[in-house]
Short mmCIF file of C-alpha atoms in Angstrom, two decimals:
data_model
loop_
_atom_site.label_atom_id
_atom_site.label_comp_id
_atom_site.label_asym_id
_atom_site.label_seq_id
_atom_site.Cartn_x
_atom_site.Cartn_y
_atom_site.Cartn_z
CA MET A 1 0.00 0.00 0.00
CA ASN A 2 2.97 2.29 0.64
CA PHE A 3 3.97 1.83 -3.02
CA LEU A 4 0.59 3.15 -4.16
CA LYS A 5 0.74 6.17 -1.86
CA ASN A 6 4.21 7.30 -2.97
CA ASN A 7 3.73 6.68 -6.70
CA SER A 8 0.13 7.75 -7.30
CA LYS A 9 0.88 9.41 -10.67
CA LEU A 10 2.62 6.28 -11.90
CA VAL A 11 -0.30 4.11 -10.79
CA ILE A 12 -2.80 6.41 -12.54
CA VAL A 13 -0.85 6.38 -15.81
CA PHE A 14 -0.39 2.61 -15.64
CA SER A 15 -4.10 2.10 -14.90
CA LEU A 16 -5.11 4.33 -17.79
CA ALA A 17 -2.81 2.43 -20.15
CA ILE A 18 -4.28 -0.91 -19.05
CA ALA A 19 -7.81 0.45 -19.41
CA PHE A 20 -7.01 1.74 -22.91
CA VAL A 21 -5.56 -1.61 -23.99
CA LEU A 22 -8.57 -3.46 -22.56
CA PHE A 23 -10.87 -1.05 -24.39
CA LEU A 24 -9.07 -1.76 -27.65
CA ASN A 25 -9.13 -5.53 -27.03
CA ILE A 26 -12.76 -5.86 -25.95
CA ILE A 27 -14.63 -3.08 -27.76
CA MET A 28 -12.59 -2.44 -30.91
CA ARG A 29 -11.38 -6.06 -31.36
CA MET A 30 -7.83 -4.79 -31.84
CA HIS A 31 -4.85 -6.40 -30.11
CA PRO A 32 -2.02 -3.83 -29.92
CA ILE A 33 0.28 -5.78 -27.61
CA LEU A 34 -0.09 -9.01 -29.58
CA ASN A 35 0.46 -7.08 -32.82
CA LEU A 36 3.60 -5.51 -31.36
CA PHE A 37 5.03 -8.90 -30.40
CA LEU A 38 4.13 -10.37 -33.81
CA TYR A 39 5.84 -7.43 -35.52
CA LEU A 40 8.97 -7.82 -33.35
CA ALA A 41 9.02 -11.56 -34.06
CA ALA A 42 8.66 -11.01 -37.79
CA LYS A 43 11.52 -8.49 -37.85
CA GLU A 44 13.58 -10.64 -35.43
CA TYR A 45 13.69 -7.87 -32.82
CA LEU A 46 12.37 -9.87 -29.86
CA TRP A 47 15.65 -9.21 -28.05
CA VAL A 48 14.37 -5.65 -27.50
CA VAL A 49 11.76 -6.84 -24.97
CA PRO A 50 14.16 -8.24 -22.31
CA ILE A 51 16.49 -5.27 -22.76
CA LEU A 52 13.63 -2.83 -22.16
CA ILE A 53 12.48 -4.83 -19.14
CA GLY A 54 16.06 -4.79 -17.82
CA ILE A 55 16.36 -1.04 -18.32
CA ILE A 56 13.06 -0.39 -16.55
CA PHE A 57 14.08 -2.70 -13.69
CA GLY A 58 17.46 -0.94 -13.43
CA ILE A 59 15.84 2.49 -13.25
CA TRP A 60 13.43 1.20 -10.59
CA GLN A 61 16.31 -0.23 -8.51
CA TYR A 62 18.29 2.99 -8.85
CA ASN A 63 15.27 4.99 -7.66
CA ASN A 64 14.83 2.67 -4.65
CA ASN A 65 18.53 2.96 -3.75
CA VAL A 66 18.40 6.77 -3.91
CA LYS A 67 15.30 6.84 -1.69
CA ARG A 68 16.95 4.46 0.80
CA LYS A 69 20.12 6.59 0.93
CA ILE A 70 18.10 9.76 1.49
CA SER A 71 16.13 8.06 4.25
CA ASN A 72 19.32 6.86 5.95
CA GLU A 73 20.84 10.34 5.76
CA ARG A 74 17.71 11.85 7.29
CA VAL A 75 17.89 9.35 10.15
CA GLU A 76 21.56 10.20 10.74
CA ILE A 77 20.82 13.94 10.74
CA PHE A 78 17.87 13.37 13.08
CA ASN A 79 20.03 11.32 15.48
CA ALA A 80 22.78 13.96 15.45
CA THR A 81 20.23 16.70 16.14
CA ILE A 82 18.69 14.75 19.02
CA ARG A 83 22.14 14.12 20.50
CA THR A 84 22.98 17.83 20.23
CA ILE A 85 19.72 18.79 21.93
CA GLN A 86 20.35 16.23 24.66
CA ASP A 87 23.84 17.65 25.24
CA VAL A 88 22.49 21.20 25.49
CA LEU A 89 19.75 20.10 27.90
CA GLN A 90 22.23 18.08 29.97
CA ASN A 91 24.55 21.10 30.19
CA SER A 92 21.60 23.25 31.27
CA ALA A 93 20.65 20.70 33.92
CA SER A 94 24.22 20.59 35.23
CA THR A 95 24.35 24.39 35.36
CA MET A 96 21.05 24.49 37.21
CA GLN A 97 22.30 21.92 39.74
CA LEU A 98 25.35 24.09 40.40
CA LEU A 99 23.04 27.09 40.73
CA ILE A 100 20.88 25.21 43.26
CA LEU A 101 23.95 24.31 45.30
CA ASP A 102 25.00 27.97 45.27
CA MET A 103 21.47 29.02 46.25
CA LYS A 104 21.49 26.59 49.19
CA ASP A 105 24.89 27.86 50.30
CA THR A 106 23.80 31.50 50.22
CA GLY A 107 20.55 30.81 52.07
CA VAL A 108 17.97 31.48 49.35
CA HIS A 109 14.37 30.73 50.29
CA ASP A 110 13.48 27.01 50.06
CA ASP A 111 10.49 27.61 47.76
CA ILE A 112 12.76 29.04 45.07
CA VAL A 113 15.15 26.08 45.45
CA GLN A 114 12.22 23.65 45.10
CA VAL A 115 11.05 25.36 41.90
CA ALA A 116 14.56 25.07 40.48
CA GLU A 117 14.73 21.38 41.47
CA LYS A 118 11.36 20.83 39.77
CA ASN A 119 12.73 22.44 36.62
CA ILE A 120 15.72 20.10 36.73
CA GLU A 121 13.39 17.11 36.97
CA GLU A 122 11.46 18.34 33.93
CA LEU A 123 14.74 18.73 32.04
CA LYS A 124 15.75 15.18 32.96
CA LYS A 125 12.36 13.90 31.80
CA ALA A 126 12.79 15.75 28.50
CA ILE A 127 16.28 14.28 28.07
CA SER A 128 15.02 10.74 28.70
CA SER A 129 12.09 11.29 26.31
CA LEU A 130 14.46 12.44 23.58
CA ALA A 131 16.71 9.45 24.25
CA SER A 132 13.81 7.06 23.67
CA VAL A 133 12.87 8.52 20.26
CA ASP A 134 13.19 6.07 17.37
CA PRO A 135 13.53 8.03 14.12
CA MET A 136 12.08 5.21 12.03
CA SER A 137 8.79 5.08 13.96
CA ILE A 138 8.54 8.55 15.46
CA GLN A 139 5.13 9.64 16.72
CA LEU A 140 5.27 13.42 16.98
CA LYS A 141 2.06 13.71 19.00
CA GLU A 142 3.35 11.27 21.63
CA LEU A 143 6.73 13.03 21.74
CA ASN A 144 4.97 16.38 22.12
CA LYS A 145 2.94 15.04 25.06
CA ARG A 146 6.07 13.80 26.84
CA VAL A 147 8.38 16.75 26.15
CA SER A 148 6.01 19.73 26.01
CA VAL A 149 6.70 22.48 28.51
CA ILE A 150 3.16 23.84 28.23
CA ARG A 151 0.70 21.31 29.63
CA MET A 152 -2.67 21.74 27.98
CA ASP A 153 -4.41 18.96 29.92
CA LYS A 154 -3.86 20.37 33.44
#
C-alpha cells in the first residue's frame, strides 16, 4: 500500500494504459500488444523486450537505492540533532544543579530552590524522552505530550 501512496501518478498512468488496452481488445477487437510482439518476431527484434524490461528494472532499482540513501541520511541527521539537543539540555541541567547548590549555600528561600529542582526534573524527563525517540517510527504527537513544557491537559 505504501507503493501506491508514494507513486500515485505512476499508478494512474499505468491504470489508464491498461484500461485503454482493454478497451481496444474488448470493444474495438484490436490487439495492440499481440500485434507488437508479432511485428517484433517477424523483424527478429524480440531481443528488444528483455532489454527494455532490464532497463526499466534498473531504473526502478536505482530509484529505490536513492530513496533508501536519502532516508538513511535523514535518520543520521535526526540522530545527530537529538544528541545535540540532549547535550544542550544536559549542560543546562548541570548548570542548574550548580546554581541550586549555590542558592542553598547563600541561604535562598526554600520555595525558590524547590522550583529550580522541579525544573531540573522536567529537564531530565525531556532528556530521557528524547533518548527514547526512534527516528524510524517517530510519533510526533506522543513526543509532544512527553516533552512539552506547556501542559494543555492540566
